[in-house]
PDB file of C-alpha atoms in Angstrom:
ATOM      1  CA  MET A  83      61.662 -17.097  38.550  1.00 57.00           C
ATOM      2  CA  ALA A  84      59.932 -14.090  37.029  1.00 64.00           C
ATOM      3  CA  LYS A  85      56.988 -12.433  38.642  1.00 67.00           C
ATOM      4  CA  GLN A  86      53.702 -12.409  36.738  1.00 67.00           C
ATOM      5  CA  ASP A  87      51.558  -9.303  36.751  1.00 62.00           C
ATOM      6  CA  THR A  88      48.253 -10.711  37.972  1.00 68.00           C
ATOM      7  CA  GLU A  89      46.646  -7.335  38.394  1.00 72.00           C
ATOM      8  CA  ALA A  90      46.996  -6.181  34.774  1.00 64.00           C
ATOM      9  CA  PRO A  91      43.797  -4.807  33.237  1.00 70.00           C
ATOM     10  CA  ALA A  92      41.884  -7.162  30.931  1.00 71.00           C
ATOM     11  CA  LEU A  93      42.474  -6.502  27.260  1.00 72.00           C
ATOM     12  CA  VAL A  94      39.384  -5.343  25.388  1.00 74.00           C
ATOM     13  CA  GLU A  95      39.116  -6.679  21.864  1.00 84.00           C
ATOM     14  CA  THR A  96      38.949  -3.850  19.341  1.00 82.00           C
ATOM     15  CA  ILE A  97      38.516  -3.429  15.636  1.00 81.00           C
ATOM     16  CA  PHE A  98      39.923  -0.156  14.311  1.00 81.00           C
ATOM     17  CA  THR A  99      40.223   1.006  17.915  1.00 83.00           C
ATOM     18  CA  ILE A 100      36.474   0.488  18.511  1.00 82.00           C
ATOM     19  CA  PRO A 101      35.464  -2.039  21.191  1.00 87.00           C
ATOM     20  CA  VAL A 102      33.803  -5.082  19.592  1.00 88.00           C
ATOM     21  CA  HIS A 103      30.684  -5.026  21.796  1.00 88.00           C
ATOM     22  CA  ARG A 104      30.075  -1.352  20.932  1.00 89.00           C
ATOM     23  CA  LEU A 105      30.658  -2.063  17.217  1.00 90.00           C
ATOM     24  CA  ILE A 106      28.107  -4.895  17.282  1.00 92.00           C
ATOM     25  CA  LEU A 107      25.562  -2.615  18.981  1.00 93.00           C
ATOM     26  CA  TRP A 108      25.973   0.176  16.413  1.00 92.00           C
ATOM     27  CA  LEU A 109      25.877  -2.206  13.437  1.00 94.00           C
ATOM     28  CA  SER A 110      22.668  -3.838  14.688  1.00 96.00           C
ATOM     29  CA  LEU A 111      21.061  -0.401  15.223  1.00 96.00           C
ATOM     30  CA  ALA A 112      22.095   0.650  11.720  1.00 96.00           C
ATOM     31  CA  ALA A 113      20.631  -2.548  10.232  1.00 97.00           C
ATOM     32  CA  GLY A 114      17.363  -2.003  12.126  1.00 97.00           C
ATOM     33  CA  ALA A 115      17.179   1.584  10.899  1.00 97.00           C
ATOM     34  CA  MET A 116      17.702   0.439   7.299  1.00 97.00           C
ATOM     35  CA  VAL A 117      14.898  -2.124   7.598  1.00 96.00           C
ATOM     36  CA  LEU A 118      12.597   0.561   9.024  1.00 95.00           C
ATOM     37  CA  ILE A 119      13.467   2.998   6.220  1.00 95.00           C
ATOM     38  CA  ILE A 120      12.805   0.352   3.555  1.00 94.00           C
ATOM     39  CA  ALA A 121       9.461  -0.569   5.164  1.00 89.00           C
ATOM     40  CA  ILE A 122       8.349   3.072   5.301  1.00 89.00           C
ATOM     41  CA  TRP A 123       9.430   3.628   1.695  1.00 89.00           C
ATOM     42  CA  ALA A 124       7.538   0.518   0.534  1.00 84.00           C
ATOM     43  CA  MET A 125       4.357   1.668   2.298  1.00 79.00           C
ATOM     44  CA  THR A 126       4.470   5.197   0.875  1.00 81.00           C
ATOM     45  CA  HIS A 127       5.936   4.542  -2.586  1.00 86.00           C
ATOM     46  CA  ASN A 128       3.634   5.665  -5.406  1.00 91.00           C
ATOM     47  CA  ARG A 129       0.905   6.847  -3.022  1.00 91.00           C
ATOM     48  CA  TYR A 130      -0.900  10.066  -3.846  1.00 92.00           C
ATOM     49  CA  VAL A 131      -3.739  12.063  -2.322  1.00 93.00           C
ATOM     50  CA  VAL A 132      -6.191  13.303  -4.952  1.00 95.00           C
ATOM     51  CA  THR A 133      -9.462  15.224  -4.678  1.00 95.00           C
ATOM     52  CA  VAL A 134     -12.093  13.786  -7.013  1.00 95.00           C
ATOM     53  CA  ASP A 135     -15.811  13.973  -7.718  1.00 95.00           C
ATOM     54  CA  VAL A 136     -17.387  10.519  -8.015  1.00 95.00           C
ATOM     55  CA  ARG A 137     -19.429  10.252 -11.210  1.00 94.00           C
ATOM     56  CA  GLY A 138     -20.452   6.636 -10.917  1.00 93.00           C
ATOM     57  CA  MET A 139     -19.851   3.431  -9.007  1.00 93.00           C
ATOM     58  CA  ASP A 140     -19.690   0.300 -11.121  1.00 94.00           C
ATOM     59  CA  ALA A 141     -18.020  -2.151  -8.785  1.00 93.00           C
ATOM     60  CA  PRO A 142     -19.394  -4.984  -6.660  1.00 94.00           C
ATOM     61  CA  ARG A 143     -18.977  -4.776  -2.901  1.00 93.00           C
ATOM     62  CA  ASP A 144     -16.981  -8.028  -2.771  1.00 93.00           C
ATOM     63  CA  CYS A 145     -14.668  -9.170  -5.545  1.00 92.00           C
ATOM     64  CA  TRP A 146     -11.368 -10.951  -6.028  1.00 88.00           C
ATOM     65  CA  GLU A 147      -9.711 -12.267  -9.139  1.00 84.00           C
ATOM     66  CA  GLU A 148      -8.233 -15.707  -9.507  1.00 82.00           C
ATOM     67  CA  ILE A 149      -4.541 -16.257  -8.947  1.00 78.00           C
ATOM     68  CA  GLU A 150      -2.263 -19.197  -9.389  1.00 78.00           C
ATOM     69  CA  GLY A 151      -0.846 -20.636  -6.206  1.00 72.00           C
ATOM     70  CA  GLY A 152       2.771 -19.683  -5.732  1.00 69.00           C
ATOM     71  CA  LEU A 153       5.364 -20.623  -3.212  1.00 73.00           C
ATOM     72  CA  LEU A 154       3.800 -18.505  -0.436  1.00 72.00           C
ATOM     73  CA  THR A 155       0.231 -18.090  -1.755  1.00 71.00           C
ATOM     74  CA  ARG A 156      -2.675 -20.431  -2.269  1.00 74.00           C
ATOM     75  CA  ALA A 157      -4.527 -20.686  -5.554  1.00 73.00           C
ATOM     76  CA  ARG A 158      -8.000 -19.193  -5.446  1.00 76.00           C
ATOM     77  CA  ASP A 159     -10.923 -18.882  -7.816  1.00 83.00           C
ATOM     78  CA  ALA A 160     -12.353 -15.579  -8.975  1.00 83.00           C
ATOM     79  CA  LYS A 161     -15.535 -14.443  -7.252  1.00 86.00           C
ATOM     80  CA  ARG A 162     -17.699 -11.338  -7.271  1.00 87.00           C
ATOM     81  CA  THR A 163     -21.109 -10.468  -5.901  1.00 89.00           C
ATOM     82  CA  ARG A 164     -22.272  -9.054  -9.258  1.00 88.00           C
ATOM     83  CA  ALA A 165     -20.823  -8.335 -12.683  1.00 87.00           C
ATOM     84  CA  PRO A 166     -20.097  -4.656 -13.491  1.00 89.00           C
ATOM     85  CA  ARG A 167     -22.256  -3.019 -16.159  1.00 89.00           C
ATOM     86  CA  ARG A 168     -19.194  -1.658 -17.972  1.00 86.00           C
ATOM     87  CA  SER A 169     -16.995  -4.590 -18.981  1.00 84.00           C
ATOM     88  CA  TYR A 170     -14.080  -2.322 -19.966  1.00 82.00           C
ATOM     89  CA  LEU A 171     -13.485  -1.570 -16.261  1.00 86.00           C
ATOM     90  CA  GLY A 172     -12.264  -5.123 -15.722  1.00 87.00           C
ATOM     91  CA  TYR A 173     -13.509  -8.134 -13.818  1.00 89.00           C
ATOM     92  CA  CYS A 174     -13.946  -6.278 -10.515  1.00 91.00           C
ATOM     93  CA  GLY A 175     -15.279  -3.026 -12.020  1.00 92.00           C
ATOM     94  CA  GLY A 176     -14.275   0.414 -10.879  1.00 93.00           C
ATOM     95  CA  VAL A 177     -15.209   3.868  -9.650  1.00 94.00           C
ATOM     96  CA  LEU A 178     -15.735   6.536 -12.319  1.00 93.00           C
ATOM     97  CA  THR A 179     -14.366   9.912 -11.220  1.00 93.00           C
ATOM     98  CA  THR A 180     -13.342  13.247 -12.664  1.00 93.00           C
ATOM     99  CA  HIS A 181      -9.761  11.860 -12.769  1.00 93.00           C
ATOM    100  CA  GLY A 182     -10.665   8.690 -14.688  1.00 91.00           C
ATOM    101  CA  ALA A 183     -11.570   5.204 -13.543  1.00 92.00           C
ATOM    102  CA  PHE A 184     -10.150   3.975 -10.241  1.00 95.00           C
ATOM    103  CA  ALA A 185     -10.091   0.381  -9.044  1.00 93.00           C
ATOM    104  CA  LEU A 186     -11.001  -0.792  -5.566  1.00 93.00           C
ATOM    105  CA  PRO A 187      -8.683  -3.182  -3.703  1.00 91.00           C
ATOM    106  CA  GLN A 188      -9.582  -6.840  -3.903  1.00 88.00           C
ATOM    107  CA  THR A 189     -11.555  -8.308  -1.017  1.00 87.00           C
ATOM    108  CA  TYR A 190      -8.983 -11.050  -0.339  1.00 82.00           C
ATOM    109  CA  PRO A 191      -6.291 -10.884   0.810  1.00 77.00           C
ATOM    110  CA  ARG A 192      -7.231  -8.181   3.294  1.00 77.00           C
ATOM    111  CA  PRO A 193      -5.014  -5.114   2.968  1.00 73.00           C
ATOM    112  CA  TRP A 194      -2.404  -4.552   5.683  1.00 73.00           C
ATOM    113  CA  VAL A 195      -2.566  -0.797   5.314  1.00 68.00           C
ATOM    114  CA  GLY A 196      -5.694   1.062   4.278  1.00 74.00           C
ATOM    115  CA  GLN A 197      -9.370   0.275   4.279  1.00 90.00           C
ATOM    116  CA  THR A 198     -11.091  -2.854   3.032  1.00 92.00           C
ATOM    117  CA  ARG A 199     -12.996  -2.953  -0.243  1.00 92.00           C
ATOM    118  CA  ALA A 200     -16.344  -3.079   1.577  1.00 92.00           C
ATOM    119  CA  GLU A 201     -15.524  -0.007   3.714  1.00 94.00           C
ATOM    120  CA  ILE A 202     -14.472   2.024   0.668  1.00 95.00           C
ATOM    121  CA  HIS A 203     -17.506   0.844  -1.327  1.00 94.00           C
ATOM    122  CA  ASP A 204     -19.893   1.867   1.474  1.00 94.00           C
ATOM    123  CA  ARG A 205     -18.344   5.351   1.881  1.00 94.00           C
ATOM    124  CA  LEU A 206     -18.258   6.389  -1.795  1.00 95.00           C
ATOM    125  CA  LYS A 207     -21.465   7.929  -3.123  1.00 94.00           C
ATOM    126  CA  ARG A 208     -22.227   9.343  -6.541  1.00 92.00           C
ATOM    127  CA  THR A 209     -21.963  13.154  -7.042  1.00 92.00           C
ATOM    128  CA  CYS A 210     -19.885  13.657  -3.889  1.00 95.00           C
ATOM    129  CA  ARG A 211     -16.311  14.959  -3.542  1.00 96.00           C
ATOM    130  CA  TYR A 212     -13.627  13.008  -1.705  1.00 96.00           C
ATOM    131  CA  ASP A 213      -9.944  13.107  -0.829  1.00 96.00           C
ATOM    132  CA  LEU A 214      -8.623   9.659  -1.744  1.00 95.00           C
ATOM    133  CA  VAL A 215      -5.295   7.972  -1.114  1.00 93.00           C
ATOM    134  CA  VAL A 216      -4.463   6.046  -4.287  1.00 93.00           C
ATOM    135  CA  THR A 217      -1.547   3.967  -5.493  1.00 91.00           C
ATOM    136  CA  ALA A 218      -0.560   4.556  -9.103  1.00 90.00           C
ATOM    137  CA  ASP A 219       2.479   4.686 -11.369  1.00 87.00           C
ATOM    138  CA  LYS A 220       2.014   8.435 -11.759  1.00 87.00           C
ATOM    139  CA  ARG A 221      -0.198  10.995 -10.060  1.00 85.00           C
ATOM    140  CA  PRO A 222      -3.760  10.879 -11.497  1.00 86.00           C
ATOM    141  CA  SER A 223      -5.036  14.174 -12.923  1.00 85.00           C
ATOM    142  CA  ARG A 224      -8.082  15.530 -14.748  1.00 85.00           C
ATOM    143  CA  ARG A 225      -6.291  14.906 -18.065  1.00 82.00           C
ATOM    144  CA  ASP A 226      -6.549  11.160 -17.370  1.00 77.00           C
ATOM    145  CA  ALA A 227     -10.371  11.231 -17.481  1.00 77.00           C
ATOM    146  CA  GLY A 228     -11.610   9.137 -20.394  1.00 73.00           C
ATOM    147  CA  LYS A 229      -8.306   7.310 -20.898  1.00 74.00           C
ATOM    148  CA  SER A 230      -8.225   3.577 -20.464  1.00 71.00           C
ATOM    149  CA  ARG A 231      -5.394   2.095 -18.444  1.00 76.00           C
ATOM    150  CA  ARG A 232      -4.130  -1.409 -18.116  1.00 79.00           C
ATOM    151  CA  ASN A 233      -3.459  -0.829 -14.410  1.00 85.00           C
ATOM    152  CA  PRO A 234      -5.823   1.844 -13.078  1.00 91.00           C
ATOM    153  CA  PRO A 235      -5.015   3.624  -9.813  1.00 92.00           C
ATOM    154  CA  VAL A 236      -6.192   1.651  -6.779  1.00 93.00           C
ATOM    155  CA  ILE A 237      -8.039   3.447  -3.982  1.00 94.00           C
ATOM    156  CA  ARG A 238      -6.455   2.578  -0.632  1.00 92.00           C
ATOM    157  CA  ARG A 239      -8.303   4.929   1.711  1.00 93.00           C
ATOM    158  CA  VAL A 240     -11.073   7.512   1.720  1.00 95.00           C
ATOM    159  CA  MET A 241      -9.497  10.302   3.753  1.00 92.00           C
ATOM    160  CA  MET A 242     -12.191  12.954   3.761  1.00 90.00           C
ATOM    161  CA  ALA A 243     -15.657  13.446   2.351  1.00 90.00           C
ATOM    162  CA  TYR A 244     -16.788  16.963   1.442  1.00 92.00           C
ATOM    163  CA  PRO A 245     -20.451  17.922   1.946  1.00 90.00           C
ATOM    164  CA  CYS A 246     -22.571  16.638  -0.950  1.00 83.00           C
TER     165      CYS A 246
END
């Protein structure tokens, strides 16, 4: 009868000479890092800081446009506290600046990042200068003043107000 080696070390499963438990740890950390990178990119994509002088405010304090209910959203009716004087700014109006017309975010749904429509509306005053964080397809500039856009830049945050 042959003797069995009962004191042999346990075999560790490996893939390409890497222990499986260590490989699983590193792959899960890499996947988490990728999710974090994508989330950061999505939050900062197409965001610009611009310094503008506010020429006029033609937007109601509360406004949201109607949407059709989708798979994850409910249908809602359009509502605003008042109609803007300038109809070309759209249903929810806008803020007239030296860099063109900017839109305010809709009241509902509440933004995850940035300030609410009411907070931005209360902070902006005519003839004052502000640093604004806006989302737009391209960086707004003084050359855009007077141009109409289908999708105007949306103000996400009032960063700083200069003395008026």
